[in-house]
Each structure stands twice: as structure tokens, then as C-alpha cells.
XYZ file of C-alpha atoms in Angstrom:
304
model
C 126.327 134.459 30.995
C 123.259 132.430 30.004
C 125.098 131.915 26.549
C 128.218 130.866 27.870
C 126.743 128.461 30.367
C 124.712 126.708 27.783
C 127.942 126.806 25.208
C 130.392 125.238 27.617
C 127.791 122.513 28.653
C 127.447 121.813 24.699
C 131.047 120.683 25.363
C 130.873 118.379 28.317
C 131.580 115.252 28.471
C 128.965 112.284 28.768
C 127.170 115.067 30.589
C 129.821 115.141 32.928
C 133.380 116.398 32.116
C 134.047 119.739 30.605
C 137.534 120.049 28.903
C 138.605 123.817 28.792
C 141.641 126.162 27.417
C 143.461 127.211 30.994
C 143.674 130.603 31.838
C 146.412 133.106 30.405
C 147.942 130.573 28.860
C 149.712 131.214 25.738
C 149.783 127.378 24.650
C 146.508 125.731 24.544
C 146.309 123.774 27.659
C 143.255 121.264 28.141
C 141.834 121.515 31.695
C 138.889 118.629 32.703
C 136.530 119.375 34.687
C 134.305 116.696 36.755
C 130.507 118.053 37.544
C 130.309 117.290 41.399
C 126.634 118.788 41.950
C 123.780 120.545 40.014
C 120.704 121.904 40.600
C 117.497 124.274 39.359
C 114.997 126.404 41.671
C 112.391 128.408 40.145
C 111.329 131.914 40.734
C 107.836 133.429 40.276
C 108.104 136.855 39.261
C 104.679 138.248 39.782
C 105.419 141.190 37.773
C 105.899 139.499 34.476
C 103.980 136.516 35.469
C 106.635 134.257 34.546
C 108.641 131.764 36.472
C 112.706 132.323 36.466
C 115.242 129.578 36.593
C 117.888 129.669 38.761
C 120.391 126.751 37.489
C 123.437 126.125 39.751
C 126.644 123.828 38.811
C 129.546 122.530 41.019
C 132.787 121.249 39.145
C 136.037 120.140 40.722
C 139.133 120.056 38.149
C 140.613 116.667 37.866
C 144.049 118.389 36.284
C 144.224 120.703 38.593
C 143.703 121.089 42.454
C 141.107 123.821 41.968
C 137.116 124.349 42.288
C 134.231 126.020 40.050
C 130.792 127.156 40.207
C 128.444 128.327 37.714
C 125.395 130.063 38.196
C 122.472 131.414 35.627
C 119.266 132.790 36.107
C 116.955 133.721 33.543
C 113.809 132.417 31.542
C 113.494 128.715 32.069
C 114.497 126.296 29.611
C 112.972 123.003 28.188
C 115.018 120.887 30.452
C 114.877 123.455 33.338
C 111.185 123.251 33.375
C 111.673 119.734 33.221
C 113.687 119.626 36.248
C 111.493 122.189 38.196
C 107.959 119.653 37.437
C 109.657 116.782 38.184
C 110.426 118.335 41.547
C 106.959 119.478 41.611
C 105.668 115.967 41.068
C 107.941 114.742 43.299
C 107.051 117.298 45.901
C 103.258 116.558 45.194
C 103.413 113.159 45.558
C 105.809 113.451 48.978
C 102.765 116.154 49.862
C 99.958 113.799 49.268
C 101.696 111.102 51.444
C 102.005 114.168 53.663
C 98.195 114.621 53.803
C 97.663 110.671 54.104
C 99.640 110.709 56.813
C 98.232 113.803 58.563
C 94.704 112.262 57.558
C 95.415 109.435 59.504
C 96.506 111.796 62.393
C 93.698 113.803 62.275
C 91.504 110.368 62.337
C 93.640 109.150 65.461
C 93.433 112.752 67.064
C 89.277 112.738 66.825
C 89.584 108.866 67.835
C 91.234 110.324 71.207
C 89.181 113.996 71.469
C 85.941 111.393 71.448
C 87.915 109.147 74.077
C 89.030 112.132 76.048
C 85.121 113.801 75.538
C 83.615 110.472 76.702
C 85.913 110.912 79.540
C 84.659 114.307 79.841
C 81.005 113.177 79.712
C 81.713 110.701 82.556
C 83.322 113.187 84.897
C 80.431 115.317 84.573
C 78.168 112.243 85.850
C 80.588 111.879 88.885
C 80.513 114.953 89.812
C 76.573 115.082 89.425
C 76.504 112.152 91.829
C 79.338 113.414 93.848
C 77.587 116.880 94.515
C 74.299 114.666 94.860
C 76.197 112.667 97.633
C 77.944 116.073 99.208
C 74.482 117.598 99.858
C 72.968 114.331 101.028
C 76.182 114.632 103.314
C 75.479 118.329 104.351
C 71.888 117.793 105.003
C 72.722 114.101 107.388
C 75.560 116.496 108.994
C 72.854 119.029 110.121
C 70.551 115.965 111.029
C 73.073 114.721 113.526
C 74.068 118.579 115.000
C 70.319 119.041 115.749
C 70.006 115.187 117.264
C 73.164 116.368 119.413
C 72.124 119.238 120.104
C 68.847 117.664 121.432
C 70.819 114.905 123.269
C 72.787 117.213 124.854
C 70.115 119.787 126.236
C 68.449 116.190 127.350
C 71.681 115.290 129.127
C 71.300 119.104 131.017
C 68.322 118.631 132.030
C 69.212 115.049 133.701
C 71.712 116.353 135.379
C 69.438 118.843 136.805
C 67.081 115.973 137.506
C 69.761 114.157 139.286
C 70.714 116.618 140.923
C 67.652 117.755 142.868
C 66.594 113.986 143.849
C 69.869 113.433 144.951
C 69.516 116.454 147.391
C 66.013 114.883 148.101
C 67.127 111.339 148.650
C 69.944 112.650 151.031
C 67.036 114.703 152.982
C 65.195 112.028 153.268
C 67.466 109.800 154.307
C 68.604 111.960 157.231
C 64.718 112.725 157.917
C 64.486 108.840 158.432
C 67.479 108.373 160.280
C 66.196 110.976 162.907
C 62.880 109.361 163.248
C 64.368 106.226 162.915
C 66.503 107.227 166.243
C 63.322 108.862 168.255
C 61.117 106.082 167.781
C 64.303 104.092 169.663
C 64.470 106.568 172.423
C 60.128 106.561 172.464
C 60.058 102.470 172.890
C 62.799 102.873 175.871
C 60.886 105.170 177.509
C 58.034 103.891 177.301
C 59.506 100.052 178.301
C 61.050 102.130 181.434
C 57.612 103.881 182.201
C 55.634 99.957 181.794
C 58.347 98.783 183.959
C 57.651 101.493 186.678
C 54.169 101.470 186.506
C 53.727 105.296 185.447
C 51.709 105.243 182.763
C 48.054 104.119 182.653
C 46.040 102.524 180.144
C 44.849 105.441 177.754
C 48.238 106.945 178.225
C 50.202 103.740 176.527
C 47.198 103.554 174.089
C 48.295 107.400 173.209
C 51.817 106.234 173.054
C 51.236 103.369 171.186
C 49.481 105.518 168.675
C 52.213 108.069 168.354
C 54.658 104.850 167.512
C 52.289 103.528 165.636
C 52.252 106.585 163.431
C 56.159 107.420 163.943
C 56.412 103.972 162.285
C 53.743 104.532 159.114
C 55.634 107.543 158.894
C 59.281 105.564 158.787
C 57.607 103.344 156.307
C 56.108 106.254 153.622
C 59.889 107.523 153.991
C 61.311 104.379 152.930
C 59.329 103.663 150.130
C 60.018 107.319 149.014
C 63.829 106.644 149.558
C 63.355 103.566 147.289
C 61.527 105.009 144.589
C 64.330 107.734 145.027
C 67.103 105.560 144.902
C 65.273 104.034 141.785
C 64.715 107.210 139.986
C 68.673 108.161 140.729
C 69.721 105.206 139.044
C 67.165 105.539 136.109
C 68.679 108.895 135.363
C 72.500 107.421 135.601
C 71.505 105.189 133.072
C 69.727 107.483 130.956
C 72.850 109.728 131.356
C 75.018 107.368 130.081
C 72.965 106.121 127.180
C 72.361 109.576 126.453
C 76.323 110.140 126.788
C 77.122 107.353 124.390
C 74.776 108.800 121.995
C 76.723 111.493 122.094
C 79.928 110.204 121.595
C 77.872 108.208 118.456
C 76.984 111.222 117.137
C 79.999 113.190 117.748
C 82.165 109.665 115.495
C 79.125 110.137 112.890
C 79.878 114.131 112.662
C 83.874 113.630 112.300
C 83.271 110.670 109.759
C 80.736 112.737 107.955
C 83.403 115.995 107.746
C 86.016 113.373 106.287
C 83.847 112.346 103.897
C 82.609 115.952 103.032
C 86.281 117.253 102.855
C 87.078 114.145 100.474
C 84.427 115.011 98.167
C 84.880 118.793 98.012
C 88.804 117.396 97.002
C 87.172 114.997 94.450
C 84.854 117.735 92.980
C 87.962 120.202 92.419
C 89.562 117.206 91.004
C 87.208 116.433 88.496
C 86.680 120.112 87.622
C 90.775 120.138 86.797
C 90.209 116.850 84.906
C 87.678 118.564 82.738
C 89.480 121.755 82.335
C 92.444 119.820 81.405
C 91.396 117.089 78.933
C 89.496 120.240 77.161
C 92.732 122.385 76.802
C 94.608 119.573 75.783
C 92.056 118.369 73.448
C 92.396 121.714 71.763
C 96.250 122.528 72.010
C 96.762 118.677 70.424
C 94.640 119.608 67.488
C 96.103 123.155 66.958
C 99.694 121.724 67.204
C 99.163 117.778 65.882
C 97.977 119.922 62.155
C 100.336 122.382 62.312
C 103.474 119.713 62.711
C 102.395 117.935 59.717
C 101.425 121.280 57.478
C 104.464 123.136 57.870
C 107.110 120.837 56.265
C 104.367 120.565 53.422
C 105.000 124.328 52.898
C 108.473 124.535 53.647
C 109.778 121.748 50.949
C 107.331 122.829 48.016
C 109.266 124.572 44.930
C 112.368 124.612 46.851
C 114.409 121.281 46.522
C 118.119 120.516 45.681
């Protein structure tokens, strides 16, 4: 077959047209044939250590509506091997733009995993200062629960305190009312008894005395009632200071929660971010060489 091949391409035509006896035909009968397509792949035989050509030929008759193919394989020839190393330079020198290329990748892709680790680097000093902030939080939250917590055993107490001089001021009061009342009832009398002549001089002095006395009484109870009255309204207005406090505190709490709940969600965040830029860091190296590498392999030795 090898012999044939190369004896019917001694007879082509400017390399082109092969003019050949048709078949079972009694008269000679030229037939031309056009070449439409050739081609050579090698073969490494690792058993002879020897490289194989495999030469392939297309022709299409221009006499007659027909087809042909020819196929050899066997030891490389001079212009075989020339065919198979000009692919080979031509395949090295489409590789080495190949690795230019994918060097200039690989450049770009460290360009962005030393973006995407400075990224890294500054996520890890946000969430330093974010944790920083969250336990500066935490520890001002449990500030502010034990100031409540004091403001509101305060506000007990006051109410307690309130309590028990209201009860007094209301006792006093109604003491002073009733002395206030026989005092009244002692002056009538005793106008009624001057008026009738009843009552002798040591008598009205002892009467007198018992006003007198009725009346310092009246007084003491008064003043008491006033520094009563004051103390009341002292504690109402500790009360409500103390109450706004409270509410204070209380807004300070629920602000302080909000801000705690939007930091635990920006810590998570940042912990994704990181996970994230390092996975894709990685997967964009392992798939950004491979992309470029495998139609390196795929076209070398084996071009038509």
C-alpha cells in the first residue's frame, strides 16, 4: 500500500491531479483526479521507539461523479517528517503564545489574589475593631442593667417613702383638724363662762394655759404638716426624675441591643467575606491554569 501510494503520487499532476486507467475497463480510459484535502499525524510507538506516519489523502474525480481516499501508515518519510515538525513548530510557537498568554493570566490572577488578600487583611481589622466595639457594647449594656436596676430598687423604696408620709401627713392633718375644732369649742366656753361670771381668776389663768398650749400644739402640727407636705413633693419629684431615668436607660438598653444585633450581623458578614474571597482565590487559580493548559495538551502532535 505504502508503494502504491507513493507510485501514484509520482504521477500527479502539479501536485494536484492524478490521471488513472478506470476500473475494468478493457480500453484504457484516463480518469483525473483533483486532491481536495491531505494530511500527516504521527504515532510514537514506544515499543520500537520510533514515530509512525499516518498520511491521509482526499480526491474528488473531475471525470466522474465519484470520491477517493487514501490512507498509509508506516515509517515516516523525508517530507512526512517534514510535515509532522512543521506542525510541531507551529504547535510550539501557538504553545509559547499559549504560555505568554497564561503568564499574563497568572500575573493578573496574583494582581487580584493580593487585591482580594489585602481585602482579606482589612476585614480582619474590622472585625478586630468590630468585636472591640461589641464587647465595649456588652460591658456599657451591663453598666446600664445595674444603673436600672439601682434606679429602680431607688424608685421602690420612694414609693415606700411616699407612702408612709402620706399616711402621716393625712394623720396629722386630721389630728389638727380635731384640735383645731376643740380649741373653737374651749374659747366659746370659756367667752360664755367670762360672760356669766363663773370662772375666777386662777381658773381662766388655767384655761388660758390649756389654750395656750392647745395652740403651741396646733402650731408644732402645722409646721410638721408643712415639712410633710414638703417631703411628699420632694419624693414626687425624685420619683419622676428617677422614672425618666428609667425610661433613659431603658432607650439606651434597646439602642445598645440594635447596635449589638447589627454587629453580631456584621461580624458573620465579614467572616463569609473572608471565607469567600479565600475559596475563590483558590478555585480561580486551580481553574484560571487549567483553562489555559488543557488546549496546550490537547492540540500538540495532533493537527490537520
Amino acid at each position: 500500500m505504502k508503494k502504491l501510494l507513493s507510485s501514484v503520487l509520482t504521477c500527479a499532476i502539479a501536485g494536484s491531479l492524478l490521471v488513472a486507467p478506470a476500473a475494468n475497463a478493457t480500453d484504457y480510459e484516463e480518469e483525473i483526479l483533483l486532491r481536495t484535502s491531505a494530511s500527516v499525524r504521527g504515532i510514537y510507538d514506544p515499543n520500537t521507539n520510533r514515530w509512525i506516519c499516518a498520511s491521509s489523502e482526499d480526491y474528488t474525480s473531475l471525470t466522474h461523479d465519484s470520491r477517493a481516499s487514501l490512507l498509509s501508515i508506516g515509517r515516516c518519510t523525508h517530507p512526512e517528517y517534514t510535515v509532522l515538525l512543521n506542525t510541531v513548530f507551529e504547535h510550539l510557537e501557538e504553545t509559547i503564545d499559549q504560555v505568554d498568554h497564561l503568564a499574563d493570566k497568572v500575573d493578573r490572577l496574583e494582581e487580584k489574589i493580593q487585591a482580594d488578600e489585602r481585602e482579606i487583611d482589612h476585614l480582619h481589622k474590622n472585625l478586630s475593631i468590630s468585636r472591640n466595639e461589641l464587647d465595649a457594647t456588652k460591658r456599657e449594656n451591663r453598666k446600664l442593667s445595674d444603673a436600672l436596676d439601682s434606679s429602680e430598687y431607688e424608685i421602690d423604696h420612694l414609693h415606700k417613702n411616699l407612702t408612709i408620709s402620706r399616711n402621716e401627713l393625712d394623720a396629722t392633718k386630721r389630728e389638727n383638724r380635731e384640735l383645731n375644732t376643740k380649741i373653737d369649742q374651749s374659747q366659746k366656753k370659756i367667752e360664755e363662762l367670762k360672760e356669766k361670771n363663773l370662772l375666777t381668776e386662777d381658773e381662766l389663768d388655767k384655761v388660758t394655759a390649756k389654750l395656750n398650749a392647745a395652740e403651741a400644739k396646733i402650731k408644732e402640727l402645722t409646721h410638721k404638716v408643712q415639712k410633710l407636705e414638703k417631703e411628699v413633693k420632694e419624693l414626687k419629684e425624685r420619683n419622676a426624675e428617677l422614672q425618666k431615668e428609667n425610661h433613659d436607660l431603658l432607650s439606651k438598653i434597646d439602642s445598645l441591643n440594635t447596635k449589638n444585633a447589627s454587629l453580631h450581623k456584621d461580624l458573620n458578614a465579614s467572616f463569609g467575606l473572608n471565607v469567600f474571597f479565600g475559596v475563590i482565590s483558590a478555585i480561580a487559580a486551580i481553574i484560571g491554569i487549567g483553562h489555559f493548559l488543557k488546549p496546550v495538551f490537547e492540540k500538540f502532535f495532533h493537527r490537520r
